[in-house]
Coordinates of C-alpha atoms in Angstrom, one line a residue:
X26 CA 3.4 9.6 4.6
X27 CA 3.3 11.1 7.6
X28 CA 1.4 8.4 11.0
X29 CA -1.1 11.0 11.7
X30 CA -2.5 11.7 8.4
X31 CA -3.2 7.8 7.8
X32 CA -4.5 7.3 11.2
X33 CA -6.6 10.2 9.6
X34 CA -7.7 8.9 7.3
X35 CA -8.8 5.3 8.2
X36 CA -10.6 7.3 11.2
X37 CA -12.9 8.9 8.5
X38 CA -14.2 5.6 6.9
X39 CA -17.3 6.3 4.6
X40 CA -17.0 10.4 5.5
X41 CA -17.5 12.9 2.6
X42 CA -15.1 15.6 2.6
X43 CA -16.6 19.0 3.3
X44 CA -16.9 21.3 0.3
X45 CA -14.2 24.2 2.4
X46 CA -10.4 23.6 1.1
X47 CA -7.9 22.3 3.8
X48 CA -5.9 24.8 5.9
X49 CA -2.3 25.1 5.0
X50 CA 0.5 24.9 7.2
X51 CA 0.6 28.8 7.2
X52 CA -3.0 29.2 8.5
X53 CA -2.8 26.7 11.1
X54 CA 0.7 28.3 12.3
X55 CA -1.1 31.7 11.6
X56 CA -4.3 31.0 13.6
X57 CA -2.5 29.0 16.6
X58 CA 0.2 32.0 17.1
X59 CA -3.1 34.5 17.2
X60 CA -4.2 32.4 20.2
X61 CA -0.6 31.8 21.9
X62 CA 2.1 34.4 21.5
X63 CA 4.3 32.3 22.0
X64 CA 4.0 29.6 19.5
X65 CA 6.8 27.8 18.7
X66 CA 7.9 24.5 16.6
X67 CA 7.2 22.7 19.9
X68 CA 4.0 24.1 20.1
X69 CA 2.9 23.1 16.6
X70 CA 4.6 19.7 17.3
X71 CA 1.7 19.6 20.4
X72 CA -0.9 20.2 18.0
X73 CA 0.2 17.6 15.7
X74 CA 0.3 15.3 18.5
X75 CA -3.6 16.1 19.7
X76 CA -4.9 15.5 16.3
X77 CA -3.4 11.9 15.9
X78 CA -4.8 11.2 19.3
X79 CA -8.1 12.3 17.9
X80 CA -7.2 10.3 15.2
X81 CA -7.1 7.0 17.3
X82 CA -10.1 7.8 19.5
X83 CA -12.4 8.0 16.8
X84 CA -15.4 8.2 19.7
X85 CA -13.7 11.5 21.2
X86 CA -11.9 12.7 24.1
X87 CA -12.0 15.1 26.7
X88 CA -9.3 17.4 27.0
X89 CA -8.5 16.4 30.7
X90 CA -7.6 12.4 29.8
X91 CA -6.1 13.5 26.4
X92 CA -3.6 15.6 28.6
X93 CA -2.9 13.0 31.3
X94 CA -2.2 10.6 28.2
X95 CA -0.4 13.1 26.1
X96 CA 1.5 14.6 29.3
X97 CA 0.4 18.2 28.0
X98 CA -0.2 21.0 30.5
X99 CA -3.8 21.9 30.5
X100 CA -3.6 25.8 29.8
X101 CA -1.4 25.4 26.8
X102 CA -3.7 22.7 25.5
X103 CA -6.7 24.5 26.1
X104 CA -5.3 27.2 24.0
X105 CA -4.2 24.7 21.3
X106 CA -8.1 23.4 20.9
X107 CA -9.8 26.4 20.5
X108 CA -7.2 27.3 17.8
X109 CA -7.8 24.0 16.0
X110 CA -11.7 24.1 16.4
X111 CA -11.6 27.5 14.7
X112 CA -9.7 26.3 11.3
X113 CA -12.8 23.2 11.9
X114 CA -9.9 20.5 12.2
X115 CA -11.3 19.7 15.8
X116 CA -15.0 20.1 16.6
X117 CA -17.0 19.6 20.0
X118 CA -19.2 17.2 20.0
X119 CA -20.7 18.0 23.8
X120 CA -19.3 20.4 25.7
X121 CA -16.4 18.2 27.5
X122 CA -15.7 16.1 24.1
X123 CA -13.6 17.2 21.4
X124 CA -13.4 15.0 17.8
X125 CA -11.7 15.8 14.9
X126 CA -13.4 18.2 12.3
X127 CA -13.9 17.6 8.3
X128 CA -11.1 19.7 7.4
X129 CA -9.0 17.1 8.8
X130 CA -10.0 14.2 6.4
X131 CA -9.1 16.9 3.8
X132 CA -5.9 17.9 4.6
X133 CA -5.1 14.5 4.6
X134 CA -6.4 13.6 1.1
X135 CA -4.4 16.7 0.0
X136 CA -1.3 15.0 1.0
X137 CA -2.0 11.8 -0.3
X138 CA -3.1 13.2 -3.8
X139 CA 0.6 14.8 -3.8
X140 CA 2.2 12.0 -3.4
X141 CA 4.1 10.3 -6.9
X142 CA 4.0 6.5 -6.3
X143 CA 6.9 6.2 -8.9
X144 CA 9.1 8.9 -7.3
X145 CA 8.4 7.0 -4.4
X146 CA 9.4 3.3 -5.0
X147 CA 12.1 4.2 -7.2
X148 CA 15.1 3.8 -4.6
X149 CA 13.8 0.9 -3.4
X150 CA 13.5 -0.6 -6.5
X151 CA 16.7 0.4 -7.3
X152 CA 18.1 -1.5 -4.0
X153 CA 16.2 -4.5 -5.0
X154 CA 18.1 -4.2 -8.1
X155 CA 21.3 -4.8 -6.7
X156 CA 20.4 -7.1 -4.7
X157 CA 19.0 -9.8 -6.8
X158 CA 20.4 -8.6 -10.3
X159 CA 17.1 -8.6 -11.9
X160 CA 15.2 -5.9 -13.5
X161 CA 12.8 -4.6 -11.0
X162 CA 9.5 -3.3 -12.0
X163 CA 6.5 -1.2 -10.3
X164 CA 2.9 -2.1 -11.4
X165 CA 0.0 -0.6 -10.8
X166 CA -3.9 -1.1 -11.4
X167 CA -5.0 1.1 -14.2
X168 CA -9.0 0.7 -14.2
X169 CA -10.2 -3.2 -15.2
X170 CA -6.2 -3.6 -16.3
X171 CA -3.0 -3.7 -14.8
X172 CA 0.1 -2.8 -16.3
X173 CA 4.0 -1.9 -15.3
X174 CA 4.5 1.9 -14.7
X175 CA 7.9 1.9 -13.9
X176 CA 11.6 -0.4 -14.2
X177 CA 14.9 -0.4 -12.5
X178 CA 17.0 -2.4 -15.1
X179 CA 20.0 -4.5 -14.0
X180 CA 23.6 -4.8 -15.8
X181 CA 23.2 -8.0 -17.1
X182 CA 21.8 -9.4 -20.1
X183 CA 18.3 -10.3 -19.1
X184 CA 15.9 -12.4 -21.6
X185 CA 12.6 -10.1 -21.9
X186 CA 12.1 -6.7 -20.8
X187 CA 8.1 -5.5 -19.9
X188 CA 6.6 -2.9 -21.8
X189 CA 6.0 -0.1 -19.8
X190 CA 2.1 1.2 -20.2
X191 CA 0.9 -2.0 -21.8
X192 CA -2.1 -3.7 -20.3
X193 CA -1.3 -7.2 -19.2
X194 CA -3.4 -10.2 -18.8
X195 CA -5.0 -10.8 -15.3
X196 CA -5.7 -14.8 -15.3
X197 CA -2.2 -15.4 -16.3
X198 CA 0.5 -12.9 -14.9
X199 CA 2.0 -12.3 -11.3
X200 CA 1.0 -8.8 -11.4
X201 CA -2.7 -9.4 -12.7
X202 CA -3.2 -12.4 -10.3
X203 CA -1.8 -10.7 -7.7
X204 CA -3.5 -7.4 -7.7
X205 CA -7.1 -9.2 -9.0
X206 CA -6.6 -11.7 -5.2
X207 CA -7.0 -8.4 -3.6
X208 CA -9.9 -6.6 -5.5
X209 CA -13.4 -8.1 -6.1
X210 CA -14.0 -6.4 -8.7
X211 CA -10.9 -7.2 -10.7
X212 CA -11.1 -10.4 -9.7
X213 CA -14.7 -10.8 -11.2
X214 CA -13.4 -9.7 -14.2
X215 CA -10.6 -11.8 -14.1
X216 CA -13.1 -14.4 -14.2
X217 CA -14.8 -13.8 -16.8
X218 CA -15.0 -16.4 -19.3
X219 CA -14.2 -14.4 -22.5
X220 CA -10.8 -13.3 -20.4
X221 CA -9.4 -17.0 -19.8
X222 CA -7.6 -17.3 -23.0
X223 CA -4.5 -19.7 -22.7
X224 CA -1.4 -17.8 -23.5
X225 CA 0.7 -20.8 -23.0
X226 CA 0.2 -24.2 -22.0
X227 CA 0.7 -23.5 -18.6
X228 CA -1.8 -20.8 -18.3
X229 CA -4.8 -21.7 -16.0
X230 CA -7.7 -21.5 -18.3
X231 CA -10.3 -23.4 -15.6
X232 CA -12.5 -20.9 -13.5
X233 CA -12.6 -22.9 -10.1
X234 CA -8.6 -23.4 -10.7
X235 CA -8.2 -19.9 -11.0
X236 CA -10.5 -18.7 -8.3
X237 CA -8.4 -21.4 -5.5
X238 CA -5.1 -19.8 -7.2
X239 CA -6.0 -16.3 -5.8
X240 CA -7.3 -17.2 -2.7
X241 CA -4.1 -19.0 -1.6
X242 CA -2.5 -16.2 -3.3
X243 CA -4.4 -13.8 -0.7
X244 CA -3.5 -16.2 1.8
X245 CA 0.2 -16.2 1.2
X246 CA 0.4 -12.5 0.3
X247 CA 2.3 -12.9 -3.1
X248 CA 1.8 -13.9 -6.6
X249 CA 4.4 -16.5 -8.7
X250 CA 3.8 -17.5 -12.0
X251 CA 5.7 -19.9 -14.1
X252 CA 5.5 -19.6 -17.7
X253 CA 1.8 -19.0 -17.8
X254 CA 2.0 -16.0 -19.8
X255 CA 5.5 -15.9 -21.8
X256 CA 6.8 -19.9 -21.8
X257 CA 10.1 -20.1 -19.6
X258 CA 10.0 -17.1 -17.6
X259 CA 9.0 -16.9 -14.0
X260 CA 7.6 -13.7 -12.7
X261 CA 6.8 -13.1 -8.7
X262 CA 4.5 -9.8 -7.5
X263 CA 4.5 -8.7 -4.2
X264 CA 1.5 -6.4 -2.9
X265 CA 2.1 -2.6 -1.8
X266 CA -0.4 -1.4 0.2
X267 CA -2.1 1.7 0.5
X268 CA -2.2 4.4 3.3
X269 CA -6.1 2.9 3.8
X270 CA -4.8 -0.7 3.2
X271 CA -5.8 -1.3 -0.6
X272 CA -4.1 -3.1 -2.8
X273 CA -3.5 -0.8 -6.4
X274 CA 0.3 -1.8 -6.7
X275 CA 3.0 -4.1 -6.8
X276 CA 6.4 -4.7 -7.0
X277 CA 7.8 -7.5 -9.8
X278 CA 10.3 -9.2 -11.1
X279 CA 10.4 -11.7 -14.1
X280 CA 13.6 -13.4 -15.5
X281 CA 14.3 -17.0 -17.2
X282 CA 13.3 -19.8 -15.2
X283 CA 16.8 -21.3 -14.9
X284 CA 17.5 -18.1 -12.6
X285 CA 14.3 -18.1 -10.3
X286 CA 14.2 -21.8 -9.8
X287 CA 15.4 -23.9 -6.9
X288 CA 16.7 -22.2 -3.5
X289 CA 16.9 -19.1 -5.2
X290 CA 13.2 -18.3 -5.6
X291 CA 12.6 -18.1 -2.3
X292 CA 15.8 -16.1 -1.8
X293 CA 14.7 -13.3 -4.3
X294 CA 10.8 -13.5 -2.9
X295 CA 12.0 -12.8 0.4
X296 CA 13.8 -9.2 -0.9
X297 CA 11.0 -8.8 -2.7
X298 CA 8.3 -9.2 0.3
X299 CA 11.0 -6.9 2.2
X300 CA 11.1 -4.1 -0.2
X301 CA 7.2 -4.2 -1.1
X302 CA 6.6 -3.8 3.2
X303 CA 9.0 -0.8 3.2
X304 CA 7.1 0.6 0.3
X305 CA 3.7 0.2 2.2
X306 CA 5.5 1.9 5.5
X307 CA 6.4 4.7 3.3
X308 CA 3.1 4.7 2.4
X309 CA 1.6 4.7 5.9
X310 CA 0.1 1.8 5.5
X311 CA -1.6 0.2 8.3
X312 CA 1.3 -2.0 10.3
X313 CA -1.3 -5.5 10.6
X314 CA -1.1 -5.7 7.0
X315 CA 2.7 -5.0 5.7
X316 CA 4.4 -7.7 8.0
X317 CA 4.9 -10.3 5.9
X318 CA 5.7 -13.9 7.3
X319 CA 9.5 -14.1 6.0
X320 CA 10.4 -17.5 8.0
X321 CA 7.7 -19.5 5.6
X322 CA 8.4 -18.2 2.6
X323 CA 10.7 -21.5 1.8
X324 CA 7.4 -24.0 3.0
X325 CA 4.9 -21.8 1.1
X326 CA 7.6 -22.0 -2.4
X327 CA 7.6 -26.1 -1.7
X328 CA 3.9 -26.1 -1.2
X329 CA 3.3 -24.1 -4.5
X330 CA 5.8 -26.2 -6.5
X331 CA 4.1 -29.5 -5.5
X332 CA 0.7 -27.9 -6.4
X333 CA 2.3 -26.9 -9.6
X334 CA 3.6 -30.4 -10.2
X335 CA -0.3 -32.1 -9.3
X336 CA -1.6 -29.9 -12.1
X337 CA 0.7 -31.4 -14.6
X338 CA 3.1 -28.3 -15.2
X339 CA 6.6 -29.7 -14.5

């Protein structure tokens, strides 16, 4: 997704759209060529640029300072503005201050409604693949559930294959742990009594134990489990975020605990952490939040393992 329509839309926190559709790209090129002859693609590319500026001075600007920082010549600008204040993407609010209008915000959620989260993550999942040999899966939050909406299957002969579409436990998978750390309100339901059925003798069953898991798991910024749900099989979930920074899907994999075990686990978390940050940069996710912290990945595994090993489940 395109910088300037995320910067858009974390600039419009709490805002209701307006009711009046978003301009296409044929009415702004329509209305800005009525005000400049001799509009161009480097003249729309200058408009562009002005509305992600408004975009990161959420309190406003004056067209003098947005020039001097943009390196725009005044007269064109000037033009520019009163082209993009009459499609109400840019409004005054004083004389000398210009912010951006409501139409913005919509023409931003346009784009992000069109875009297909599966078409998206599908190469990269398909690179992951490769890389570590295991089936690759996207997941995704579907109401109080999460389930897997997508696979990348590898060549070899793997031990389970996820159902795609079927809701999956949240106390007691990667996926649901993972995606429940960063939502409340999934996580309250995680905790619901009635929900902390053991699946397998490893499964954490104790609310307090459960609560600490995904708060570490927040901390860290990935989800392992090991044979909690299905006995034998490890399973890892890495976040993707959002354009606004939310947390509705992951990227997992799950194979037989003799192949994510050992020094290898940390080898095929890394890819993972890798391919779920590209995903969020696709995404236009905000930067702060899609860097993960590669170099203690091998720490953070040992620290989990012993953890694992206090509780009893070796």
């Amino acid at each position: 997704m395109p910088a300037m329509f995320t910067s858009l839309l974390r600039s419009y926190s709490g805002l209701n759209p307006p009711s009046r559709p978003p301009p296409s790209f044929y009415e702004v090129h329509f209305v800005i060529s009525c005000h400049d002859a001799a509009m161009n693609p480097a003249r729309l590319d200058r408009a562009l640029k002005i509305l992600e500026y408004l975009a990161h001075h959420q309190e406003g600007s004056a067209l003098k300072g947005m020039c001097e920082d943009l390196d725009l010549p005044m007269s064109s600008a000037h033009d520019l503005m009163a082209a993009l204040v009459e499609l109400d993407v840019v409004r005054q609010s004083d004389p000398k201050t210009y912010i951006l209008g409501p139409r913005a915000l919509v023409l931003a959620l346009s784009i992000l409604d069109s875009i297909d989260l599966r078409q998206v993550t599908r190469p990269f999942l398909a690179r992951l693949c490769e890389q570590v040999g295991e089936n690759t899966y996207l997941a995704l939050r579907s109401g109080s559930t999460v389930t897997y909406a997508d696979r990348h299957e590898a060549g070899q002969n793997v031990a389970i294959v996820m159902k795609l579409g079927s809701p999956r436990p949240l106390h007691a998978t990667s996926i649901g742990k993972l995606l429940s750390a960063f939502n409340p309100d999934l996580e309250a339901e995680a905790l619901k009594p009635a929900h902390l059925e053991p699946l397998t003798a490893r499964t954490i069953i104790e609310r307090d134990a459960l609560r600490a898991e995904l708060a570490m798991i927040r901390e860290r910024g990935y989800s392992v489990t090991d044979g909690e749900s299905v006995e034998g099989i490890v399973a890892i979930a890495t976040p993707i975020f959002s354009a606004t920074g939310a947390v509705d899907a992951a990227v997992h994999i799950s194979a037989p605990r003799g192949r994510l075990t050992g020094d290898r686990l940390p080898v095929v978390l890394t890819e993972m952490l890798r391919t779920s940050a590209a995903i969020s940069e696709q995404l236009g996710a905000p930067s702060e939040v899609v860097r993960p912290d590669l170099a203690s990945v091998a720490a953070l595994e040992a620290d989990r393992v012993r953890r694992g090993h206090a509780r009893g489940l070796t």
